Coordinates of N, CA, C and O in Angstrom, one line a residue:
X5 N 83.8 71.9 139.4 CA 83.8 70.6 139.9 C 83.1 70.6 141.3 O 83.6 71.0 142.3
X6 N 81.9 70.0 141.3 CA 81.5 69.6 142.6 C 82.4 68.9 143.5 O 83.3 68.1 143.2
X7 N 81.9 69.5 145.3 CA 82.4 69.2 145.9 C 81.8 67.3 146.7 O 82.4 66.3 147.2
X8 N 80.8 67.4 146.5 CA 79.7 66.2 146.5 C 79.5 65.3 145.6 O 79.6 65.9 144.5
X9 N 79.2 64.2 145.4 CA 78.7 63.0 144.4 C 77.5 63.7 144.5 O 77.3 64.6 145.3
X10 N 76.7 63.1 143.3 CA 74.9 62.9 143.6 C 74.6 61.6 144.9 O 73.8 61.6 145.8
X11 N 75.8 60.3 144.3 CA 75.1 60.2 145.5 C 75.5 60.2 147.1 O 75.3 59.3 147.9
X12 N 76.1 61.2 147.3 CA 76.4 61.6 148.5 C 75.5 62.7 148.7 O 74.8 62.9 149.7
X13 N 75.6 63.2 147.9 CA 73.5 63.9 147.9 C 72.7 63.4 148.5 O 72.2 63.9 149.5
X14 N 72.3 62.2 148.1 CA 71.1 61.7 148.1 C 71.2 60.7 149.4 O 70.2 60.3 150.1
X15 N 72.7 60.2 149.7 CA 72.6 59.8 151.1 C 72.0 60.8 152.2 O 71.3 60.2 153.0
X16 N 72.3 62.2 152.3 CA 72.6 63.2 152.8 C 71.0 63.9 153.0 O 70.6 64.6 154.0
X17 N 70.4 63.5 152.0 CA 68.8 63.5 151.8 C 68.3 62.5 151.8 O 67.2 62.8 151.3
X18 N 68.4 61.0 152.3 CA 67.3 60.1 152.7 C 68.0 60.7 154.5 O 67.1 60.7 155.4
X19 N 69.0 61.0 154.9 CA 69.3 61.0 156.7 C 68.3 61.7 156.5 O 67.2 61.3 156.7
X20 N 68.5 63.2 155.9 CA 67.4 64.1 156.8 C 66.3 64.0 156.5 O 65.8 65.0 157.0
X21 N 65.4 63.3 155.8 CA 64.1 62.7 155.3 C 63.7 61.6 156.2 O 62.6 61.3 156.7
X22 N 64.8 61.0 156.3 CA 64.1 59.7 157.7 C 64.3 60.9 159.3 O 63.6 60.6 160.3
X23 N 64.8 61.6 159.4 CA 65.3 62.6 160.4 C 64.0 63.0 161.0 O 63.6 62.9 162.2
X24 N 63.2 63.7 159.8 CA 62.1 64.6 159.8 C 61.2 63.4 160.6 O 60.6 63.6 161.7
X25 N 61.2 62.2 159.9 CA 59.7 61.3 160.2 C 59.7 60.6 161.2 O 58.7 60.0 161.5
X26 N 61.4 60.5 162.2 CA 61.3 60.3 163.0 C 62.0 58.6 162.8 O 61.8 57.7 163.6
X27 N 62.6 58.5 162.0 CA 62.8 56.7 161.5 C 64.5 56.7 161.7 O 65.0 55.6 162.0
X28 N 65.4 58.2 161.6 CA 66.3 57.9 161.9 C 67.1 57.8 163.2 O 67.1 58.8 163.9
X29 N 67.9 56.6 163.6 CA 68.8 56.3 164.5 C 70.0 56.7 164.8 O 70.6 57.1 163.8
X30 N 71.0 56.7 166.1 CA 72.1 56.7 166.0 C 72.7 55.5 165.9 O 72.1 54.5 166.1
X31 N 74.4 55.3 165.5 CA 74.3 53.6 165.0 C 75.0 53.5 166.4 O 74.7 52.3 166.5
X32 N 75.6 53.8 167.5 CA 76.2 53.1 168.4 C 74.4 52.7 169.5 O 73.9 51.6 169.7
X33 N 74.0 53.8 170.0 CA 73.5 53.7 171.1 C 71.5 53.6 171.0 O 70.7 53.5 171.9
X34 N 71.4 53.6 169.6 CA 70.0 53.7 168.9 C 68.9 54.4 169.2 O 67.8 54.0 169.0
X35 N 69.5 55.9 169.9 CA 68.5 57.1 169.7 C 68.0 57.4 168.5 O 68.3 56.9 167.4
X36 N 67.3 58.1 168.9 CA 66.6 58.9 167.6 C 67.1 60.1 167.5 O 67.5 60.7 168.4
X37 N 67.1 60.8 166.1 CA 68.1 61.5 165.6 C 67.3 62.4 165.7 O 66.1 62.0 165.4
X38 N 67.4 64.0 166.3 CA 66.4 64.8 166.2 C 67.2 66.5 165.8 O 66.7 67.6 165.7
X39 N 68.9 66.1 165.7 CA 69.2 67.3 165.3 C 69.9 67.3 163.7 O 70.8 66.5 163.5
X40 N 69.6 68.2 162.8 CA 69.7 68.4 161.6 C 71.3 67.9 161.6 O 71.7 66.9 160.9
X41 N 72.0 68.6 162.3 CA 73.7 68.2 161.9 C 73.9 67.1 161.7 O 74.5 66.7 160.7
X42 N 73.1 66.2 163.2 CA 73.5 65.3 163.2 C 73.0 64.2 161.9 O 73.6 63.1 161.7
X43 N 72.1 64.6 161.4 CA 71.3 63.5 160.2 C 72.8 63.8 159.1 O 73.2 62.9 158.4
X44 N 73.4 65.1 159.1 CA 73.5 65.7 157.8 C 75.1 64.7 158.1 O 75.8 64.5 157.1
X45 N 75.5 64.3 159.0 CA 77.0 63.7 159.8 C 76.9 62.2 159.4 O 77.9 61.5 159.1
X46 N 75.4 61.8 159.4 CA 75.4 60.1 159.1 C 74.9 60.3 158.5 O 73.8 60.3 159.1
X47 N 74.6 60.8 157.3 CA 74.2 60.6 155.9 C 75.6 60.7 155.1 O 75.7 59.9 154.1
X48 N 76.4 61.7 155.3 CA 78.0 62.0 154.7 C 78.8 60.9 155.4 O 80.0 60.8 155.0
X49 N 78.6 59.9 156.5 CA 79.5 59.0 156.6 C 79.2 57.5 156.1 O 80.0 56.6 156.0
X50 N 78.0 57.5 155.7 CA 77.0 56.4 155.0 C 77.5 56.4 153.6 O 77.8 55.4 153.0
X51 N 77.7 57.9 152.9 CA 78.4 58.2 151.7 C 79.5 57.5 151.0 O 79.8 57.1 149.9
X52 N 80.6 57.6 152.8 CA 81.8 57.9 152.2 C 82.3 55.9 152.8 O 83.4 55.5 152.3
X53 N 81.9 55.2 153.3 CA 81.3 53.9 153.3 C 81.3 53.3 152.3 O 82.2 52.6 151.9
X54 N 80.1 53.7 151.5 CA 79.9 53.5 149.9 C 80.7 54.0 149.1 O 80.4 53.6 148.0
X55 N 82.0 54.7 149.2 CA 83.0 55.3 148.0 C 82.7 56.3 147.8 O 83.6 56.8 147.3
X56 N 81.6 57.2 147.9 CA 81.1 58.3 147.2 C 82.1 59.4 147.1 O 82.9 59.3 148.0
X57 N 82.3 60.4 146.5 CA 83.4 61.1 146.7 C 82.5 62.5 147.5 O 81.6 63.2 147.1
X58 N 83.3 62.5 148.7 CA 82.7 63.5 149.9 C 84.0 63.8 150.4 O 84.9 63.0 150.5
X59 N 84.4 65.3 150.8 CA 86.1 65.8 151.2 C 85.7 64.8 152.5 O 84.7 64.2 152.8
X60 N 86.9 64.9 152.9 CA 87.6 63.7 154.3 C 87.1 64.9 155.7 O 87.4 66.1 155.8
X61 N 86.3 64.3 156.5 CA 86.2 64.9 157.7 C 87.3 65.8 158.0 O 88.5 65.8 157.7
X62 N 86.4 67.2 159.0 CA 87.5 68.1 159.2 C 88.5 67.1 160.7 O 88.2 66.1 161.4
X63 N 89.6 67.9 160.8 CA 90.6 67.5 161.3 C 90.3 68.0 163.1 O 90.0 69.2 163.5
X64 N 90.4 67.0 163.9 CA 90.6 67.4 165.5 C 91.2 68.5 165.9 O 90.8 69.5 166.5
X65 N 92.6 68.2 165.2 CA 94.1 69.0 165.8 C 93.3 70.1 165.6 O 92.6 70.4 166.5
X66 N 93.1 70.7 164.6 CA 93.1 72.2 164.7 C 91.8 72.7 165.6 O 92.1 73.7 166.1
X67 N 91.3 72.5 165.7 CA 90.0 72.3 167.3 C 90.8 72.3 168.3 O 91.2 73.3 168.9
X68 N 91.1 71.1 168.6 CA 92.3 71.5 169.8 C 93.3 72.4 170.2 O 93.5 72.6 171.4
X69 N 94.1 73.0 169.3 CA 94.8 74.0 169.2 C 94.4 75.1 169.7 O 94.8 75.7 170.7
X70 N 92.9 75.8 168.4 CA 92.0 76.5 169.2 C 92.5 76.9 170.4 O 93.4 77.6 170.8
X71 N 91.2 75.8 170.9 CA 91.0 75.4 172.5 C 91.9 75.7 173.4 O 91.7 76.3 174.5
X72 N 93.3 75.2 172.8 CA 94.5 74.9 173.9 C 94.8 76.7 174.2 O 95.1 77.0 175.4
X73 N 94.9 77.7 173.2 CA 95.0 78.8 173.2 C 94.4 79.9 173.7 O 94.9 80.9 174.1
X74 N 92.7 79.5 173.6 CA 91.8 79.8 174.2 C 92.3 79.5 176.1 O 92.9 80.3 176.8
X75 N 91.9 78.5 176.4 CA 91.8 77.7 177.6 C 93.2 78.6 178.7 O 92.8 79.0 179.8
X76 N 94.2 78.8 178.6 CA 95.4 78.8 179.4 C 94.8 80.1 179.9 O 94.3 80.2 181.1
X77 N 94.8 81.3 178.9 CA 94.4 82.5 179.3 C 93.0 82.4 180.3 O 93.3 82.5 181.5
X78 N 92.2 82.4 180.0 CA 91.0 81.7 181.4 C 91.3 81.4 182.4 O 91.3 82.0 183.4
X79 N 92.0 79.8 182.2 CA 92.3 79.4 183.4 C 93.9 80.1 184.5 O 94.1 79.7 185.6
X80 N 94.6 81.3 183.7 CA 96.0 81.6 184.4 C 94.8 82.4 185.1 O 94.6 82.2 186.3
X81 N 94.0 83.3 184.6 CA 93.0 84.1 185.4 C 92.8 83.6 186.4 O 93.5 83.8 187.4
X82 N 91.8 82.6 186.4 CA 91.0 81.9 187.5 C 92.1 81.4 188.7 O 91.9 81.5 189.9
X83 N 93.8 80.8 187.9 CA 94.2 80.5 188.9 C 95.0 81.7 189.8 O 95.5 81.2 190.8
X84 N 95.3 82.9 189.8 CA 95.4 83.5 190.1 C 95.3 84.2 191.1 O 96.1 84.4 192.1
X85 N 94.1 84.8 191.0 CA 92.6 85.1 191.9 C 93.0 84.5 193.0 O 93.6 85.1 193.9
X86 N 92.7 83.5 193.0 CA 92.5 82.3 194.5 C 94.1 82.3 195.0 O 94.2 82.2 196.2
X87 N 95.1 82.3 194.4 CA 96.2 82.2 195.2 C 96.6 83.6 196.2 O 97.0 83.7 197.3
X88 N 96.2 84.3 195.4 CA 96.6 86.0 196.3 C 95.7 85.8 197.3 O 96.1 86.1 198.5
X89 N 94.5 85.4 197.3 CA 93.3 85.6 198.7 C 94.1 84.6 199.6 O 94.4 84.9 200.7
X90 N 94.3 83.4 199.1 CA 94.8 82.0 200.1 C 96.1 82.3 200.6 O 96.7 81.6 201.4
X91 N 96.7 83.7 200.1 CA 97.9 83.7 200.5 C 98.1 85.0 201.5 O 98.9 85.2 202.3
X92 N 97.1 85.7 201.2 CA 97.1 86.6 202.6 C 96.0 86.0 203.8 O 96.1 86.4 205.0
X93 N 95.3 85.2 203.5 CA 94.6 84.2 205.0 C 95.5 83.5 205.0 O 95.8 84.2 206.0
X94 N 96.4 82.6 204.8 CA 97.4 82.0 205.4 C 98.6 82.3 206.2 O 99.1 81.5 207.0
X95 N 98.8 83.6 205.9 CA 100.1 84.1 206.9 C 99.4 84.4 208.3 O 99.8 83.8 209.3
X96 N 98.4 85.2 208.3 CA 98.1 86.0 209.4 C 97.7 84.4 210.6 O 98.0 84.5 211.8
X97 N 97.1 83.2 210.1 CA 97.4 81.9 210.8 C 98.2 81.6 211.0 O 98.5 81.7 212.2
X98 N 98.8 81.3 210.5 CA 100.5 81.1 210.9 C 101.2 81.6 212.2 O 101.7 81.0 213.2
X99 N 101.2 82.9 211.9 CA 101.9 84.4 213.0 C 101.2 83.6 214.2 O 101.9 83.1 215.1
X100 N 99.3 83.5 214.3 CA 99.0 83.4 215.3 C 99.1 82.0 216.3 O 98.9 81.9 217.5
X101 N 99.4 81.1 215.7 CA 99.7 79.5 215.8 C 101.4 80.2 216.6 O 101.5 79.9 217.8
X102 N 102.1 80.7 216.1 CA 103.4 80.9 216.5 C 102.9 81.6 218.2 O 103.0 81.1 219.3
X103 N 102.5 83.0 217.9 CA 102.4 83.7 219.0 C 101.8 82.9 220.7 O 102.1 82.9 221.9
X104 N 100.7 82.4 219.8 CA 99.5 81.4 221.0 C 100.4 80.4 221.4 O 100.1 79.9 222.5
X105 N 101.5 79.8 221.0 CA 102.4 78.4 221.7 C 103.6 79.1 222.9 O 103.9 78.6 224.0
X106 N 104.0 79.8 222.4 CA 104.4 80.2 223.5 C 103.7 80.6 225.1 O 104.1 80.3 226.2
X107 N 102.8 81.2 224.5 CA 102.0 81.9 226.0 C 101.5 80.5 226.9 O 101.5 80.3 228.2
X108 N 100.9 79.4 225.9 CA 100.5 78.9 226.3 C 101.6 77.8 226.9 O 101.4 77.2 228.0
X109 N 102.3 77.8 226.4 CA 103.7 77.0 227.5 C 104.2 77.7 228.7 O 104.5 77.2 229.8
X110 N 104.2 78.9 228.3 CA 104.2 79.4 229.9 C 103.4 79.4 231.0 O 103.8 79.8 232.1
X111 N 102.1 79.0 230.4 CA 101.0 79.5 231.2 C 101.2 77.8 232.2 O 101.1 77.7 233.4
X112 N 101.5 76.5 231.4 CA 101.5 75.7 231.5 C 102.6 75.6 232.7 O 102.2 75.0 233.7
X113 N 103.7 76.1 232.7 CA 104.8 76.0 233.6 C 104.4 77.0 234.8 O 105.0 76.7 235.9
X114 N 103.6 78.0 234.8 CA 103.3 79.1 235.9 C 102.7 78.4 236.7 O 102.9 78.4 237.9
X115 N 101.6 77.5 236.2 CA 100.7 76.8 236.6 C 100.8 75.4 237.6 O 99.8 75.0 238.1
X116 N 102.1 74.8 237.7 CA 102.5 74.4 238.8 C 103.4 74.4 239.9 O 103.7 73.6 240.7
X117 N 103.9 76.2 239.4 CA 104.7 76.6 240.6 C 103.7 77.1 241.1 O 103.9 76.7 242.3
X118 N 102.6 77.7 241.0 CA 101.8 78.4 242.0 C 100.9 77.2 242.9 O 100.6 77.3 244.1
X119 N 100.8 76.1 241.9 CA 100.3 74.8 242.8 C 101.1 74.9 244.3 O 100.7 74.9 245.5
X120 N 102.1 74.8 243.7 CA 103.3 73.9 244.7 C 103.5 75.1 245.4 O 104.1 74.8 246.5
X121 N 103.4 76.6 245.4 CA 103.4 77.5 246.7 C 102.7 77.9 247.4 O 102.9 78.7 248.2
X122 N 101.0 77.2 247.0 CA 99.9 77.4 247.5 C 99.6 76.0 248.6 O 98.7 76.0 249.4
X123 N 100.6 74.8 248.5 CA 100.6 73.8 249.3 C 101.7 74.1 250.1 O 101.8 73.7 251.2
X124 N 102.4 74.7 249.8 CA 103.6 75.2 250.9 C 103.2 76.2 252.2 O 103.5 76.1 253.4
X125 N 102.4 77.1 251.7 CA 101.9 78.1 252.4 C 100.8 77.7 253.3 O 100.5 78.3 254.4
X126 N 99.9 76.5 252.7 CA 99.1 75.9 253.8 C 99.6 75.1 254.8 O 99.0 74.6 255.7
X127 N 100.5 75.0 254.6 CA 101.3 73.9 255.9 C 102.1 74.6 257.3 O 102.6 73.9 258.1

């Protein structure tokens, strides 16, 4: 038992026949069709339009799934990486933000006792 009509055939062969000569379009945005799949995609949906008997488009979900399985592993990588580097340049700032506030408060307070015994001592 075929899996195609004839004329889901022959839909399937005027796309890629107008394909070749340059006549066929896309139906949303009305390029011109210049990749084989894509003739062979709107010739099998033109078919199935018409009743022809053509199996039912493959399914998203399992593309997705793929993907989803694919994708985590990559990206745990990638996120990884960048946390250990961001987390040893971050401490050693820190420490020094801490150490520099102090000194510099003192430096702050030394700095107008010496005023005030350098006007004492001129008088």
């Amino acid at each position: 038992m075929a899996k195609y009509s004839r004329t889901s055939q022959k839909k399937v062969q005027d796309a890629m026949h107008e394909m070749k000569t340059g006549k066929l379009k896309s139906g949303r945005s009305g390029k011109k069709v210049t990749n084989p799949k894509q003739a062979i995609a709107i010739g099998l949906s033109e078919a199935r339009e018409k009743g022809a008997k053509v199996p039912p488009p493959p399914k998203k979900k399992a593309a997705k799934k793929a993907a989803k399985k694919a994708a985590p592993k990559k990206a745990a990588v990638r996120k990884a990486a960048p946390k250990k580097v961001a987390a040893k340049k971050a401490a050693p700032k820190k420490a020094a933000v801490k150490k520099a506030a102090p000194k510099k408060a003192a430096a702050k307070k030394a700095a107008p006792k010496k005023a005030a015994a350098k006007k004492s001592s001129r008088r």
